């Protein structure tokens, strides 16, 4: 009876003992393929290189170091994948889960599209987690989306010994970029996890490397932004930068920003996106005046550009962004996953319409 009990116990523990004995070999993520940066020369896990930040406002400089929209693509035949990521600091937002602020998402290519697998739970500045196990051992491509609102110091991908970890299939690496400049909404607040920011959703749907230049509370149309955007060899620029600017700022800044960008990039299409409708503006008359004033001034800028003969400029109104059921935000302003799915579908349609004439 005693022998039988020991054998039974060993049988029950075998799967767990096997997992505990797995040895992972780690490789730096930047030795694979990192997407979502202004240039390949950008410091490893920040969207904009430090040298390009000097002429930008202090708040933009700070948020540019957050890894929103950045993602790492690779392939492996390992049956388990483990991720080790280090943060400069664990950040907290009242309207956003920690996994979106500080965590990571893993997606896999299923042969037709990028499919969600799992999320990495952040517990501290230094995190390790087995993201998936019991895979079939076939060579497959994977994609990791980095934190929306935190600065990543290091990222390593671990695979089992005697398996392969290498850059992805070239067919899954976009050859062209799209740059999106905007506010916290562009950055991805308040998505449930990193892969659900709308630029990240679009990056999985379309064959482009999307550069997320959303800066929380700081997308205010400063003129040096035009020079930054022009440094990106993009096929399209999306300007979703109305929410952080007062109506008089939109009036004063939108036209100089866009005309300078057009001067620097005369042939590249531009999509102008109005501010989302803040739910409180349906009840608060002062907020109603502000939001409508912002969008009215932006529309006037678009009409002026068209009247002056500027071409390849497209415009998306707020009525096309969030639906009409008033259920697309977490706090009346920042979008839930539902809101991000809706806005991404609209912008996707405009992307296809704006780029098609050039192809």
Short mmCIF file of C-alpha atoms in Angstrom, two decimals:
data_model
loop_
_atom_site.label_atom_id
_atom_site.label_comp_id
_atom_site.label_asym_id
_atom_site.label_seq_id
_atom_site.Cartn_x
_atom_site.Cartn_y
_atom_site.Cartn_z
CA UNK A 1 0.00 0.00 0.00
CA UNK A 2 2.86 2.34 0.87
CA UNK A 3 4.61 1.54 -2.44
CA UNK A 4 1.36 2.12 -4.35
CA UNK A 5 0.91 5.53 -2.70
CA UNK A 6 4.44 6.64 -3.59
CA UNK A 7 4.03 5.57 -7.23
CA UNK A 8 0.68 7.38 -7.44
CA UNK A 9 2.21 10.53 -5.94
CA UNK A 10 5.09 10.47 -8.43
CA UNK A 11 2.66 10.08 -11.34
CA UNK A 12 0.65 13.06 -10.16
CA UNK A 13 3.73 15.24 -9.68
CA UNK A 14 5.52 14.30 -12.92
CA UNK A 15 4.00 17.10 -15.08
CA UNK A 16 4.92 19.69 -12.47
CA UNK A 17 8.40 18.35 -11.94
CA UNK A 18 8.93 18.38 -15.68
CA UNK A 19 7.92 22.01 -15.94
CA UNK A 20 10.14 22.95 -13.02
CA UNK A 21 13.13 21.38 -14.75
CA UNK A 22 12.65 23.23 -18.03
CA UNK A 23 15.68 25.31 -18.87
CA UNK A 24 15.10 28.51 -20.84
CA UNK A 25 17.69 30.21 -23.02
CA UNK A 26 17.12 33.97 -23.24
CA UNK A 27 17.83 36.38 -26.07
CA UNK A 28 17.59 40.18 -26.01
CA UNK A 29 14.46 41.35 -27.80
CA UNK A 30 16.37 44.01 -29.73
CA UNK A 31 18.38 41.22 -31.40
CA UNK A 32 15.13 40.13 -33.07
CA UNK A 33 12.76 42.63 -34.75
CA UNK A 34 11.48 45.68 -32.88
CA UNK A 35 8.65 47.69 -34.47
CA UNK A 36 6.95 50.94 -33.47
CA UNK A 37 10.00 53.23 -33.28
CA UNK A 38 10.61 56.44 -35.19
CA UNK A 39 13.81 54.97 -36.59
CA UNK A 40 15.94 51.87 -36.29
CA UNK A 41 18.54 53.99 -34.49
CA UNK A 42 16.12 54.79 -31.66
CA UNK A 43 17.24 53.67 -28.22
CA UNK A 44 16.04 50.16 -27.61
CA UNK A 45 12.64 50.56 -25.96
CA UNK A 46 11.58 54.17 -26.41
CA UNK A 47 9.57 55.43 -29.35
CA UNK A 48 11.71 58.48 -30.15
CA UNK A 49 15.47 58.70 -29.95
CA UNK A 50 16.78 61.02 -27.25
CA UNK A 51 18.58 63.17 -29.84
CA UNK A 52 15.21 63.99 -31.47
CA UNK A 53 13.56 65.02 -28.21
CA UNK A 54 15.57 68.13 -27.48
CA UNK A 55 13.24 70.60 -29.23
CA UNK A 56 10.05 69.04 -27.90
CA UNK A 57 8.10 70.05 -24.78
CA UNK A 58 9.18 68.41 -21.50
CA UNK A 59 5.98 66.36 -21.20
CA UNK A 60 6.46 64.95 -24.70
CA UNK A 61 10.05 64.09 -23.83
CA UNK A 62 8.83 62.16 -20.80
CA UNK A 63 6.06 60.21 -22.51
CA UNK A 64 8.19 59.44 -25.56
CA UNK A 65 10.17 57.07 -23.34
CA UNK A 66 7.06 54.99 -22.70
CA UNK A 67 6.83 52.01 -25.03
CA UNK A 68 3.23 52.47 -26.27
CA UNK A 69 2.70 50.69 -29.58
CA UNK A 70 6.15 49.14 -29.67
CA UNK A 71 6.21 45.43 -30.41
CA UNK A 72 8.75 42.68 -30.94
CA UNK A 73 8.29 40.04 -33.65
CA UNK A 74 10.11 36.71 -33.67
CA UNK A 75 9.74 33.04 -34.51
CA UNK A 76 10.48 29.90 -32.53
CA UNK A 77 9.74 26.20 -32.40
CA UNK A 78 9.91 26.11 -28.62
CA UNK A 79 7.02 24.44 -26.81
CA UNK A 80 7.14 27.12 -24.11
CA UNK A 81 7.81 30.87 -24.27
CA UNK A 82 8.95 32.86 -21.27
CA UNK A 83 9.32 36.64 -21.17
CA UNK A 84 11.54 38.66 -18.84
CA UNK A 85 10.86 42.39 -18.80
CA UNK A 86 12.23 45.14 -16.61
CA UNK A 87 10.58 48.51 -16.02
CA UNK A 88 12.14 51.72 -14.82
CA UNK A 89 9.11 52.17 -12.58
CA UNK A 90 5.71 50.58 -12.03
CA UNK A 91 3.10 53.21 -12.88
CA UNK A 92 -0.52 53.43 -11.77
CA UNK A 93 -3.57 54.96 -13.45
CA UNK A 94 -7.00 55.01 -11.84
CA UNK A 95 -8.85 54.28 -15.09
CA UNK A 96 -6.60 51.57 -16.54
CA UNK A 97 -5.56 48.06 -15.41
CA UNK A 98 -1.95 47.42 -14.49
CA UNK A 99 -1.52 44.83 -17.23
CA UNK A 100 -2.10 47.59 -19.81
CA UNK A 101 0.05 50.13 -17.99
CA UNK A 102 3.00 47.88 -17.13
CA UNK A 103 2.36 44.49 -18.71
CA UNK A 104 2.80 42.82 -22.09
CA UNK A 105 0.67 40.93 -24.62
CA UNK A 106 1.64 37.89 -26.66
CA UNK A 107 0.10 37.24 -30.07
CA UNK A 108 0.71 34.40 -32.51
CA UNK A 109 0.39 34.23 -36.28
CA UNK A 110 -2.22 31.55 -37.06
CA UNK A 111 -1.59 31.58 -40.80
CA UNK A 112 -4.13 34.29 -41.54
CA UNK A 113 -3.99 36.89 -38.78
CA UNK A 114 -2.39 37.82 -35.47
CA UNK A 115 -4.31 36.03 -32.73
CA UNK A 116 -4.18 36.88 -29.02
CA UNK A 117 -2.55 34.26 -26.77
CA UNK A 118 -1.96 35.70 -23.30
CA UNK A 119 -0.89 38.68 -21.21
CA UNK A 120 2.09 39.09 -18.90
CA UNK A 121 1.10 40.06 -15.36
CA UNK A 122 3.34 42.79 -13.89
CA UNK A 123 4.19 42.40 -10.21
CA UNK A 124 7.21 44.67 -9.85
CA UNK A 125 9.85 46.47 -11.87
CA UNK A 126 11.42 43.07 -12.67
CA UNK A 127 9.01 40.49 -14.11
CA UNK A 128 9.24 36.97 -15.53
CA UNK A 129 6.37 34.87 -16.81
CA UNK A 130 5.80 31.78 -18.93
CA UNK A 131 3.40 33.23 -21.50
CA UNK A 132 2.43 29.92 -23.11
CA UNK A 133 3.41 26.26 -22.83
CA UNK A 134 2.47 22.88 -24.33
CA UNK A 135 2.83 24.26 -27.84
CA UNK A 136 3.13 21.79 -30.70
CA UNK A 137 6.80 22.51 -31.39
CA UNK A 138 6.25 23.76 -34.93
CA UNK A 139 8.10 26.87 -36.10
CA UNK A 140 5.70 29.76 -35.60
CA UNK A 141 5.80 33.56 -35.55
CA UNK A 142 4.93 35.54 -32.43
CA UNK A 143 4.52 39.17 -31.46
CA UNK A 144 4.89 40.90 -28.08
CA UNK A 145 3.23 44.28 -27.46
CA UNK A 146 4.99 46.37 -24.82
CA UNK A 147 3.48 48.44 -21.96
CA UNK A 148 1.39 51.48 -22.83
CA UNK A 149 2.33 53.71 -19.91
CA UNK A 150 5.72 52.56 -18.63
CA UNK A 151 9.37 52.80 -19.59
CA UNK A 152 10.94 49.45 -20.43
CA UNK A 153 14.56 49.05 -19.42
CA UNK A 154 15.09 45.55 -20.79
CA UNK A 155 13.18 42.76 -22.51
CA UNK A 156 14.31 39.19 -23.05
CA UNK A 157 12.58 36.28 -24.72
CA UNK A 158 13.18 32.81 -23.36
CA UNK A 159 12.78 29.52 -25.24
CA UNK A 160 13.60 25.96 -24.28
CA UNK A 161 17.07 24.53 -24.77
CA UNK A 162 17.79 22.96 -28.15
CA UNK A 163 15.09 25.03 -29.86
CA UNK A 164 15.36 27.96 -32.27
CA UNK A 165 14.68 31.64 -31.60
CA UNK A 166 15.24 34.01 -34.52
CA UNK A 167 13.86 37.07 -36.33
CA UNK A 168 10.42 36.54 -37.91
CA UNK A 169 9.55 35.55 -41.45
CA UNK A 170 10.22 38.56 -43.66
CA UNK A 171 6.67 38.40 -45.04
CA UNK A 172 5.41 39.36 -41.56
CA UNK A 173 7.67 42.40 -41.21
CA UNK A 174 6.02 45.54 -42.66
CA UNK A 175 8.13 47.46 -45.14
CA UNK A 176 6.20 50.73 -44.73
CA UNK A 177 5.28 52.96 -41.79
CA UNK A 178 2.27 54.99 -40.71
CA UNK A 179 2.74 57.65 -38.02
CA UNK A 180 -0.10 58.63 -35.68
CA UNK A 181 0.30 61.78 -33.58
CA UNK A 182 -2.11 62.53 -30.78
CA UNK A 183 -3.16 62.49 -27.15
CA UNK A 184 -3.59 59.87 -24.44
CA UNK A 185 -6.30 58.28 -26.59
CA UNK A 186 -3.76 57.62 -29.32
CA UNK A 187 -1.28 56.40 -26.72
CA UNK A 188 -3.83 53.80 -25.64
CA UNK A 189 -5.47 54.99 -22.45
CA UNK A 190 -7.66 53.22 -21.23
CA UNK A 191 -7.25 49.94 -23.11
CA UNK A 192 -7.56 46.73 -21.11
CA UNK A 193 -4.12 45.52 -22.26
CA UNK A 194 -1.26 46.72 -24.52
CA UNK A 195 -2.48 45.15 -27.75
CA UNK A 196 -5.82 46.96 -27.60
CA UNK A 197 -4.63 50.53 -28.20
CA UNK A 198 -6.06 51.48 -31.57
CA UNK A 199 -2.69 51.96 -33.35
CA UNK A 200 -1.78 48.44 -32.19
CA UNK A 201 -5.09 47.05 -33.44
CA UNK A 202 -4.43 48.67 -36.81
CA UNK A 203 -0.89 47.27 -36.90
CA UNK A 204 -2.32 43.75 -36.74
CA UNK A 205 -4.98 44.39 -39.36
CA UNK A 206 -2.82 46.19 -41.90
CA UNK A 207 0.64 45.54 -43.28
CA UNK A 208 2.25 48.67 -41.82
CA UNK A 209 4.61 49.48 -38.99
CA UNK A 210 2.50 51.91 -36.94
CA UNK A 211 4.41 54.52 -34.97
CA UNK A 212 2.32 55.51 -31.95
CA UNK A 213 3.11 59.13 -31.12
CA UNK A 214 0.36 59.58 -28.56
CA UNK A 215 1.44 61.68 -25.57
CA UNK A 216 -0.90 61.74 -22.58
CA UNK A 217 -2.25 65.26 -22.08
CA UNK A 218 0.49 66.62 -24.34
CA UNK A 219 -0.61 66.31 -27.96
CA UNK A 220 -0.85 70.07 -28.40
CA UNK A 221 0.21 70.66 -32.01
CA UNK A 222 3.54 72.33 -31.29
CA UNK A 223 5.34 73.20 -34.52
CA UNK A 224 8.46 71.05 -33.86
CA UNK A 225 6.18 68.01 -34.07
CA UNK A 226 5.98 68.56 -37.83
CA UNK A 227 9.76 68.18 -38.08
CA UNK A 228 9.64 65.03 -35.98
CA UNK A 229 6.91 63.51 -38.14
CA UNK A 230 8.81 64.39 -41.30
CA UNK A 231 11.79 62.35 -40.09
CA UNK A 232 9.64 59.24 -40.27
CA UNK A 233 9.63 57.67 -43.76
CA UNK A 234 5.87 57.18 -43.54
CA UNK A 235 3.33 56.50 -46.24
CA UNK A 236 0.67 58.30 -44.23
CA UNK A 237 0.38 60.73 -41.32
CA UNK A 238 -2.63 60.66 -38.98
CA UNK A 239 -3.19 63.75 -36.83
CA UNK A 240 -5.42 62.80 -33.90
CA UNK A 241 -4.29 65.74 -31.78
CA UNK A 242 -7.39 67.81 -31.06
CA UNK A 243 -8.40 66.57 -27.54
CA UNK A 244 -5.53 68.27 -25.65
CA UNK A 245 -5.78 71.67 -27.34
CA UNK A 246 -8.14 74.51 -26.49
CA UNK A 247 -10.23 75.91 -29.36
CA UNK A 248 -8.00 78.98 -29.67
CA UNK A 249 -4.92 76.72 -29.74
CA UNK A 250 -6.42 74.66 -32.54
CA UNK A 251 -7.09 77.89 -34.42
CA UNK A 252 -3.52 79.13 -33.94
CA UNK A 253 -1.56 75.88 -34.29
CA UNK A 254 -3.29 73.41 -36.60
CA UNK A 255 -2.69 75.30 -39.86
CA UNK A 256 1.04 75.99 -39.24
CA UNK A 257 1.59 72.38 -38.16
CA UNK A 258 -0.05 70.86 -41.21
CA UNK A 259 1.35 73.27 -43.77
CA UNK A 260 4.87 72.72 -42.45
CA UNK A 261 4.42 68.96 -42.58
CA UNK A 262 3.07 69.30 -46.11
CA UNK A 263 6.07 71.44 -47.09
CA UNK A 264 8.45 68.80 -45.74
CA UNK A 265 6.44 65.86 -47.13
CA UNK A 266 4.55 67.24 -50.16
CA UNK A 267 3.21 63.93 -51.50
CA UNK A 268 2.31 62.02 -48.34
CA UNK A 269 -1.40 61.81 -47.41
CA UNK A 270 -2.59 63.31 -44.12
CA UNK A 271 -5.68 62.26 -42.18
CA UNK A 272 -7.09 64.79 -39.73
CA UNK A 273 -9.15 63.27 -36.90
CA UNK A 274 -11.52 65.31 -34.76
CA UNK A 275 -11.65 64.95 -30.98
CA UNK A 276 -13.83 62.20 -29.61
CA UNK A 277 -17.06 63.36 -28.07
CA UNK A 278 -16.64 63.62 -24.30
CA UNK A 279 -19.72 62.10 -22.71
CA UNK A 280 -19.98 64.80 -20.05
CA UNK A 281 -20.38 67.36 -22.84
CA UNK A 282 -23.89 66.03 -23.42
CA UNK A 283 -24.77 67.42 -19.98
CA UNK A 284 -22.15 70.05 -19.13
CA UNK A 285 -22.70 73.12 -21.31
CA UNK A 286 -19.17 74.49 -20.78
CA UNK A 287 -17.60 71.21 -21.92
CA UNK A 288 -20.03 71.09 -24.86
CA UNK A 289 -18.80 74.52 -25.94
CA UNK A 290 -15.17 73.49 -25.59
CA UNK A 291 -15.35 70.19 -27.49
CA UNK A 292 -17.44 71.63 -30.29
CA UNK A 293 -15.15 74.65 -30.44
CA UNK A 294 -12.11 72.40 -30.81
CA UNK A 295 -13.64 70.43 -33.64
CA UNK A 296 -15.10 73.49 -35.35
CA UNK A 297 -11.68 75.13 -35.50
CA UNK A 298 -10.11 71.93 -36.81
CA UNK A 299 -12.75 71.68 -39.52
CA UNK A 300 -12.14 75.31 -40.48
CA UNK A 301 -8.45 74.50 -40.85
CA UNK A 302 -9.28 71.58 -43.14
CA UNK A 303 -11.63 73.73 -45.24
CA UNK A 304 -8.95 76.41 -45.55
CA UNK A 305 -6.35 73.88 -46.67
CA UNK A 306 -8.70 72.48 -49.31
CA UNK A 307 -9.63 75.97 -50.51
CA UNK A 308 -5.94 76.80 -50.91
CA UNK A 309 -5.41 73.76 -53.11
CA UNK A 310 -3.77 71.31 -50.70
CA UNK A 311 -4.41 67.74 -51.79
CA UNK A 312 -4.34 64.29 -50.23
CA UNK A 313 -5.76 65.58 -46.95
CA UNK A 314 -8.65 63.63 -45.44
CA UNK A 315 -10.94 64.42 -42.54
CA UNK A 316 -12.73 62.22 -39.96
CA UNK A 317 -15.51 63.79 -37.90
CA UNK A 318 -16.31 62.83 -34.32
CA UNK A 319 -19.64 61.32 -35.38
CA UNK A 320 -17.74 58.50 -37.11
CA UNK A 321 -15.54 57.48 -34.20
CA UNK A 322 -17.31 56.00 -31.17
CA UNK A 323 -20.82 54.98 -32.09
CA UNK A 324 -23.98 56.51 -30.69
CA UNK A 325 -24.77 54.33 -27.67
CA UNK A 326 -22.56 56.32 -25.24
CA UNK A 327 -20.91 53.09 -24.01
CA UNK A 328 -17.45 53.31 -25.59
CA UNK A 329 -15.46 54.96 -22.78
CA UNK A 330 -14.24 54.04 -19.32
CA UNK A 331 -14.51 57.55 -17.87
CA UNK A 332 -16.43 59.58 -20.43
CA UNK A 333 -13.27 60.45 -22.41
CA UNK A 334 -10.81 57.56 -22.65
CA UNK A 335 -11.87 54.59 -24.70
CA UNK A 336 -12.56 51.04 -23.62
CA UNK A 337 -11.67 48.16 -25.92
CA UNK A 338 -15.10 48.61 -27.49
CA UNK A 339 -14.29 52.22 -28.27
CA UNK A 340 -10.85 51.36 -29.64
CA UNK A 341 -12.32 48.68 -31.91
CA UNK A 342 -14.83 51.18 -33.26
CA UNK A 343 -12.32 53.97 -33.89
CA UNK A 344 -9.86 51.55 -35.49
CA UNK A 345 -12.48 50.32 -37.96
CA UNK A 346 -13.24 53.88 -39.07
CA UNK A 347 -9.59 54.88 -39.38
CA UNK A 348 -8.78 51.66 -41.21
CA UNK A 349 -11.31 52.56 -43.88
CA UNK A 350 -9.80 56.02 -44.31
CA UNK A 351 -6.28 54.58 -44.44
CA UNK A 352 -7.26 52.32 -47.32
CA UNK A 353 -9.00 55.18 -49.15
CA UNK A 354 -6.09 57.61 -48.70
CA UNK A 355 -3.30 55.24 -49.70
CA UNK A 356 -5.09 53.52 -52.59
CA UNK A 357 -4.64 56.46 -55.04
CA UNK A 358 -0.86 56.26 -54.51
CA UNK A 359 -0.59 52.54 -55.23
#
